[in-house]
Amino acid sequence: MILKPRYESLELELLKYLYKRMNLSEKDHLNYLNLNKGFIGEQHFDEWLHHLPDNWLILNDLLFEFSHSHFQIDSMVITNSTIYIFEVKNYDGDYYMEDDRWFSSSGSEIKNPILQLKRTETLLRKLLQDLQLNMPIKAHVIFINPEFHLYHAPRNQPIIYPTQIQRFFNRMMTTAASNTSSRHTQLAKKLISLHIEESPYTRIPEYTFEQLKKGVICARCGGFIGDFHKKLVICKCGYKENASTAVLRSIKEYTTLFPNNKINTNALYEWCKIMPKRTISRILSQNFNIIGHGQSSYYI
């Protein structure tokens, strides 16, 4: 049972929008690619979690603060007897270990995910002790990408390779009882209540309304739509979409990027660019409530 679903982080959502509307710096572009790749890997891992017993409790994307330290958990599974935590990595290509140091095939050193996992496990155990809760914790790093390979890894590492995932879950389901109780549900709800929504690690470049490229972005190819015909928007890639659907998607993008700006016809007309103002006004009136009258009116 999924008690805390997985969603794109606000950081990834903002960078996804900005990537299409401005030139990101090399650092921000790399951050966007890494976040997006990581999220795709976590979604693939979620497909495995769907096969677990319905009574097991699944919590995704947890962020806690304990003893002045923040720590993240990609996925947590609470069974009758054990809490499993998973660090999901979507690495591809060849990597190797030298002692406790990790390197890519090019020789560049990367963060040791095992050390990250151990830190997370330690802080979670202390958090549970502080809550006077005592359950065994088993922690694993899941390498989800079939194109990943790690050389020189000791056998005693808490690593699950792509080819081992099926066997790991088979063993997990045979060794843990499928039933959970209200005590486990209360634990899950308590952990969800301690989750921090705003990550201190978020890095978003500065931007203004004026500097962003305007227009409606195609839902299929990600490019800017160039034509509006009656009630349809038509992209160069050939994709056709109902204008209302496209505008509502653009409104979500606008309100995410500019949460303090009011939604009004003039702002959305400039933001969408290709739509007639009367079409924007009609779509807003059909989907939102208007506040005020005349030029000062806006929608909620």
CSV table of C-alpha atoms in Angstrom, one decimal:
chain,number,residue,atom,x,y,z
A,1,MET,CA,0.0,0.0,0.0
A,2,ILE,CA,1.5,3.3,-1.1
A,3,LEU,CA,1.0,5.8,1.7
A,4,LYS,CA,3.3,8.5,0.3
A,5,PRO,CA,3.5,8.5,-3.5
A,6,ARG,CA,6.4,9.8,-5.5
A,7,TYR,CA,6.2,13.1,-7.4
A,8,GLU,CA,8.7,15.2,-9.2
A,9,SER,CA,10.5,17.5,-6.8
A,10,LEU,CA,9.8,21.2,-7.1
A,11,GLU,CA,13.5,21.7,-8.0
A,12,LEU,CA,13.2,19.2,-11.0
A,13,GLU,CA,9.8,20.7,-12.1
A,14,LEU,CA,11.2,24.2,-12.1
A,15,LEU,CA,14.4,23.2,-13.9
A,16,LYS,CA,12.3,21.3,-16.5
A,17,TYR,CA,10.3,24.4,-17.3
A,18,LEU,CA,13.4,26.7,-17.3
A,19,TYR,CA,15.4,24.3,-19.5
A,20,LYS,CA,12.9,25.0,-22.3
A,21,ARG,CA,12.6,28.7,-21.8
A,22,MET,CA,16.1,30.0,-21.0
A,23,ASN,CA,19.7,29.1,-21.4
A,24,LEU,CA,20.8,27.3,-18.3
A,25,SER,CA,24.4,27.5,-17.1
A,26,GLU,CA,26.4,24.3,-17.5
A,27,LYS,CA,26.1,23.6,-13.8
A,28,ASP,CA,22.3,24.1,-13.7
A,29,HIS,CA,21.9,22.1,-16.9
A,30,LEU,CA,23.9,19.2,-15.4
A,31,ASN,CA,21.9,19.4,-12.2
A,32,TYR,CA,18.7,19.2,-14.3
A,33,LEU,CA,19.9,16.2,-16.3
A,34,ASN,CA,21.0,14.4,-13.1
A,35,LEU,CA,17.8,15.1,-11.2
A,36,ASN,CA,15.7,13.9,-14.2
A,37,LYS,CA,17.7,10.8,-14.7
A,38,GLY,CA,17.4,10.0,-11.0
A,39,PHE,CA,13.7,10.5,-11.0
A,40,ILE,CA,13.3,8.2,-14.0
A,41,GLY,CA,15.3,5.5,-12.2
A,42,GLU,CA,13.1,5.9,-9.1
A,43,GLN,CA,10.0,5.5,-11.3
A,44,HIS,CA,11.4,2.2,-12.7
A,45,PHE,CA,12.0,1.0,-9.1
A,46,ASP,CA,8.4,1.9,-8.2
A,47,GLU,CA,7.3,-0.7,-10.8
A,48,TRP,CA,9.0,-3.3,-8.7
A,49,LEU,CA,7.3,-2.0,-5.5
A,50,HIS,CA,3.9,-2.5,-7.0
A,51,HIS,CA,4.4,-6.3,-6.8
A,52,LEU,CA,4.8,-6.3,-3.0
A,53,PRO,CA,2.0,-7.5,-0.7
A,54,ASP,CA,-0.8,-4.9,-0.3
A,55,ASN,CA,-0.4,-4.9,3.5
A,56,TRP,CA,3.2,-3.6,3.3
A,57,LEU,CA,3.5,0.1,3.6
A,58,ILE,CA,5.4,2.1,1.0
A,59,LEU,CA,6.7,5.7,1.6
A,60,ASN,CA,8.6,7.5,-1.1
A,61,ASP,CA,10.8,10.6,-1.2
A,62,LEU,CA,11.2,11.2,2.5
A,63,LEU,CA,13.3,14.1,3.8
A,64,PHE,CA,14.0,14.3,7.5
A,65,GLU,CA,15.9,16.6,9.9
A,66,PHE,CA,17.4,15.0,13.0
A,67,SER,CA,20.1,16.3,15.3
A,68,HIS,CA,20.8,19.3,13.0
A,69,SER,CA,21.3,16.9,10.0
A,70,HIS,CA,19.1,16.4,7.0
A,71,PHE,CA,18.8,13.0,5.3
A,72,GLN,CA,16.8,11.6,2.4
A,73,ILE,CA,15.2,8.2,1.7
A,74,ASP,CA,14.3,7.4,-1.8
A,75,SER,CA,11.9,4.5,-0.8
A,76,MET,CA,10.9,2.9,2.5
A,77,VAL,CA,9.0,-0.3,2.9
A,78,ILE,CA,7.5,-1.2,6.3
A,79,THR,CA,6.7,-4.9,6.8
A,80,ASN,CA,5.5,-6.7,9.8
A,81,SER,CA,9.0,-7.2,11.2
A,82,THR,CA,11.4,-4.9,9.4
A,83,ILE,CA,11.9,-1.5,7.8
A,84,TYR,CA,13.6,-1.6,4.5
A,85,ILE,CA,15.2,1.6,3.1
A,86,PHE,CA,16.4,1.9,-0.5
A,87,GLU,CA,18.8,4.3,-2.1
A,88,VAL,CA,18.0,4.1,-5.9
A,89,LYS,CA,20.8,4.9,-8.4
A,90,ASN,CA,20.3,5.2,-12.1
A,91,TYR,CA,24.0,5.0,-13.0
A,92,ASP,CA,24.9,3.6,-16.4
A,93,GLY,CA,28.3,2.6,-17.7
A,94,ASP,CA,31.3,1.1,-15.9
A,95,TYR,CA,32.4,2.0,-12.4
A,96,TYR,CA,35.0,0.6,-10.1
A,97,MET,CA,36.0,0.6,-6.4
A,98,GLU,CA,39.3,1.2,-4.8
A,99,ASP,CA,39.0,0.6,-1.0
A,100,ASP,CA,36.0,2.8,-0.1
A,101,ARG,CA,36.4,5.2,-3.1
A,102,TRP,CA,34.2,5.0,-6.2
A,103,PHE,CA,35.3,6.0,-9.7
A,104,SER,CA,33.7,6.2,-13.1
A,105,SER,CA,35.4,4.5,-16.0
A,106,SER,CA,37.0,7.9,-16.9
A,107,GLY,CA,38.7,7.9,-13.5
A,108,SER,CA,36.5,10.7,-12.0
A,109,GLU,CA,35.8,10.1,-8.3
A,110,ILE,CA,32.1,10.1,-7.3
A,111,LYS,CA,30.3,10.0,-4.0
A,112,ASN,CA,30.3,6.6,-2.3
A,113,PRO,CA,26.6,5.6,-2.3
A,114,ILE,CA,27.4,3.0,0.4
A,115,LEU,CA,28.6,5.7,2.8
A,116,GLN,CA,25.5,7.8,2.0
A,117,LEU,CA,23.3,4.8,2.8
A,118,LYS,CA,25.1,4.1,6.1
A,119,ARG,CA,24.7,7.7,7.2
A,120,THR,CA,21.0,7.6,6.3
A,121,GLU,CA,20.5,4.3,8.2
A,122,THR,CA,22.3,5.6,11.3
A,123,LEU,CA,20.2,8.8,11.4
A,124,LEU,CA,16.9,6.9,10.8
A,125,ARG,CA,17.7,4.5,13.6
A,126,LYS,CA,18.4,7.5,16.0
A,127,LEU,CA,15.2,9.1,14.9
A,128,LEU,CA,13.2,6.0,15.6
A,129,GLN,CA,14.9,5.6,19.0
A,130,ASP,CA,14.0,9.2,19.8
A,131,LEU,CA,10.4,8.3,18.9
A,132,GLN,CA,10.7,5.3,21.2
A,133,LEU,CA,10.2,3.0,18.3
A,134,ASN,CA,12.3,-0.1,17.8
A,135,MET,CA,12.3,-2.0,14.5
A,136,PRO,CA,15.1,-3.6,12.6
A,137,ILE,CA,16.3,-1.6,9.6
A,138,LYS,CA,17.7,-3.2,6.4
A,139,ALA,CA,19.3,-0.8,4.0
A,140,HIS,CA,20.3,-1.4,0.3
A,141,VAL,CA,21.5,0.5,-2.7
A,142,ILE,CA,19.5,-0.4,-5.7
A,143,PHE,CA,21.2,0.0,-9.1
A,144,ILE,CA,18.2,0.0,-11.4
A,145,ASN,CA,19.9,0.6,-14.8
A,146,PRO,CA,20.7,-2.6,-16.7
A,147,GLU,CA,23.7,-0.8,-18.4
A,148,PHE,CA,25.5,-0.4,-15.0
A,149,HIS,CA,28.5,-2.5,-14.0
A,150,LEU,CA,30.7,-2.2,-10.9
A,151,TYR,CA,34.2,-3.7,-10.8
A,152,HIS,CA,36.2,-4.7,-7.7
A,153,ALA,CA,33.2,-4.6,-5.4
A,154,PRO,CA,33.5,-6.7,-2.2
A,155,ARG,CA,30.7,-9.3,-1.8
A,156,ASN,CA,29.6,-8.1,1.6
A,157,GLN,CA,28.3,-4.7,0.3
A,158,PRO,CA,24.5,-3.9,0.7
A,159,ILE,CA,24.2,-3.6,-3.1
A,160,ILE,CA,21.5,-5.0,-5.3
A,161,TYR,CA,22.5,-5.1,-9.0
A,162,PRO,CA,19.9,-4.9,-11.8
A,163,THR,CA,20.0,-8.7,-12.5
A,164,GLN,CA,19.5,-9.4,-8.7
A,165,ILE,CA,16.4,-7.2,-8.2
A,166,GLN,CA,13.9,-10.0,-8.9
A,167,ARG,CA,15.6,-12.5,-6.7
A,168,PHE,CA,16.0,-9.9,-3.9
A,169,PHE,CA,12.3,-9.2,-3.8
A,170,ASN,CA,11.5,-12.9,-4.0
A,171,ARG,CA,13.6,-13.5,-0.9
A,172,MET,CA,12.2,-10.4,0.8
A,173,MET,CA,8.6,-11.7,0.4
A,174,THR,CA,9.4,-15.2,1.7
A,175,THR,CA,11.3,-14.0,4.8
A,176,ALA,CA,8.9,-11.2,5.9
A,177,ALA,CA,5.3,-11.7,7.0
A,178,SER,CA,2.8,-10.1,4.7
A,179,ASN,CA,0.5,-8.7,7.4
A,180,THR,CA,1.0,-5.4,9.2
A,181,SER,CA,-1.0,-3.9,12.0
A,182,SER,CA,-2.3,-0.5,13.1
A,183,ARG,CA,1.0,0.0,14.9
A,184,HIS,CA,2.8,-0.1,11.6
A,185,THR,CA,0.3,2.3,10.0
A,186,GLN,CA,0.8,4.7,12.9
A,187,LEU,CA,4.5,4.6,12.5
A,188,ALA,CA,4.2,5.3,8.8
A,189,LYS,CA,1.9,8.3,9.4
A,190,LYS,CA,4.2,9.6,12.1
A,191,LEU,CA,7.1,9.5,9.6
A,192,ILE,CA,5.1,11.2,7.0
A,193,SER,CA,4.2,14.0,9.4
A,194,LEU,CA,8.0,14.5,10.0
A,195,HIS,CA,8.7,14.7,6.3
A,196,ILE,CA,10.1,18.1,5.3
A,197,GLU,CA,8.6,19.5,2.1
A,198,GLU,CA,11.2,22.1,1.2
A,199,SER,CA,14.7,20.7,0.7
A,200,PRO,CA,17.7,22.8,1.9
A,201,TYR,CA,19.6,21.3,-1.1
A,202,THR,CA,17.4,22.9,-3.8
A,203,ARG,CA,19.4,25.0,-6.3
A,204,ILE,CA,17.3,27.1,-8.7
A,205,PRO,CA,18.9,29.8,-11.0
A,206,GLU,CA,17.5,33.3,-10.8
A,207,TYR,CA,15.0,34.2,-13.6
A,208,THR,CA,12.4,36.8,-14.4
A,209,PHE,CA,9.2,36.8,-16.5
A,210,GLU,CA,10.8,39.1,-19.1
A,211,GLN,CA,13.8,36.8,-19.8
A,212,LEU,CA,11.9,33.6,-20.3
A,213,LYS,CA,10.8,32.5,-23.8
A,214,LYS,CA,7.1,32.8,-24.3
A,215,GLY,CA,4.8,30.3,-25.9
A,216,VAL,CA,2.9,27.0,-25.5
A,217,ILE,CA,5.1,23.9,-25.2
A,218,CYS,CA,4.1,20.8,-27.0
A,219,ALA,CA,3.1,17.9,-24.8
A,220,ARG,CA,4.8,15.4,-27.2
A,221,CYS,CA,8.0,16.8,-28.5
A,222,GLY,CA,8.7,19.5,-25.9
A,223,GLY,CA,9.1,22.2,-28.6
A,224,PHE,CA,7.1,25.4,-28.9
A,225,ILE,CA,3.8,25.1,-30.7
A,226,GLY,CA,3.6,27.4,-33.7
A,227,ASP,CA,0.0,27.3,-34.8
A,228,PHE,CA,-3.5,27.8,-33.4
A,229,HIS,CA,-6.5,26.8,-35.5
A,230,LYS,CA,-10.0,27.1,-34.1
A,231,LYS,CA,-10.0,25.0,-30.9
A,232,LEU,CA,-6.7,23.2,-31.6
A,233,VAL,CA,-3.0,23.9,-31.2
A,234,ILE,CA,-0.8,22.3,-33.8
A,235,CYS,CA,2.9,21.6,-33.4
A,236,LYS,CA,5.6,21.3,-36.1
A,237,CYS,CA,6.0,17.7,-35.1
A,238,GLY,CA,2.4,17.0,-36.2
A,239,TYR,CA,0.9,16.7,-32.7
A,240,LYS,CA,-2.6,18.3,-32.3
A,241,GLU,CA,-4.1,19.1,-29.0
A,242,ASN,CA,-7.2,20.7,-27.6
A,243,ALA,CA,-6.5,24.4,-26.9
A,244,SER,CA,-8.0,24.3,-23.4
A,245,THR,CA,-5.7,21.4,-22.4
A,246,ALA,CA,-2.7,23.2,-23.7
A,247,VAL,CA,-3.6,26.4,-22.0
A,248,LEU,CA,-4.3,24.7,-18.7
A,249,ARG,CA,-0.9,23.0,-18.9
A,250,SER,CA,0.7,26.4,-19.6
A,251,ILE,CA,-1.1,27.9,-16.6
A,252,LYS,CA,0.3,25.3,-14.3
A,253,GLU,CA,3.7,26.0,-15.7
A,254,TYR,CA,3.2,29.8,-15.2
A,255,THR,CA,1.9,29.4,-11.6
A,256,THR,CA,4.8,27.1,-10.7
A,257,LEU,CA,7.4,29.5,-12.0
A,258,PHE,CA,5.7,32.6,-10.6
A,259,PRO,CA,3.7,31.5,-7.5
A,260,ASN,CA,3.3,35.1,-6.3
A,261,ASN,CA,1.9,36.4,-9.6
A,262,LYS,CA,-1.9,36.7,-10.1
A,263,ILE,CA,-3.5,34.7,-12.9
A,264,ASN,CA,-5.2,37.2,-15.3
A,265,THR,CA,-6.0,37.3,-19.0
A,266,ASN,CA,-3.2,39.8,-20.0
A,267,ALA,CA,-0.4,37.8,-18.2
A,268,LEU,CA,-1.6,34.5,-19.8
A,269,TYR,CA,-2.0,36.1,-23.2
A,270,GLU,CA,1.6,37.2,-23.1
A,271,TRP,CA,2.7,33.8,-21.6
A,272,CYS,CA,1.0,31.7,-24.2
A,273,LYS,CA,1.8,34.0,-27.1
A,274,ILE,CA,-0.1,32.2,-29.9
A,275,MET,CA,-3.6,32.3,-28.4
A,276,PRO,CA,-6.1,35.0,-29.0
A,277,LYS,CA,-7.0,37.0,-25.9
A,278,ARG,CA,-10.6,36.0,-26.1
A,279,THR,CA,-9.7,32.3,-26.1
A,280,ILE,CA,-7.5,32.8,-23.0
A,281,SER,CA,-10.3,34.6,-21.3
A,282,ARG,CA,-12.8,31.9,-22.1
A,283,ILE,CA,-10.6,29.1,-20.8
A,284,LEU,CA,-9.9,31.0,-17.6
A,285,SER,CA,-13.6,31.7,-17.1
A,286,GLN,CA,-14.5,28.0,-17.6
A,287,ASN,CA,-11.9,26.6,-15.2
A,288,PHE,CA,-11.3,29.3,-12.5
A,289,ASN,CA,-13.3,31.7,-10.4
A,290,ILE,CA,-12.9,35.4,-11.2
A,291,ILE,CA,-12.1,37.9,-8.4
A,292,GLY,CA,-12.9,41.6,-9.0
A,293,HIS,CA,-13.9,43.5,-12.1
A,294,GLY,CA,-12.2,45.2,-15.1
A,295,GLN,CA,-8.5,45.5,-15.5
A,296,SER,CA,-7.8,44.6,-11.8
A,297,SER,CA,-9.6,41.2,-12.0
A,298,TYR,CA,-7.8,38.0,-11.6
A,299,TYR,CA,-8.6,34.2,-11.3
A,300,ILE,CA,-8.2,31.7,-8.6
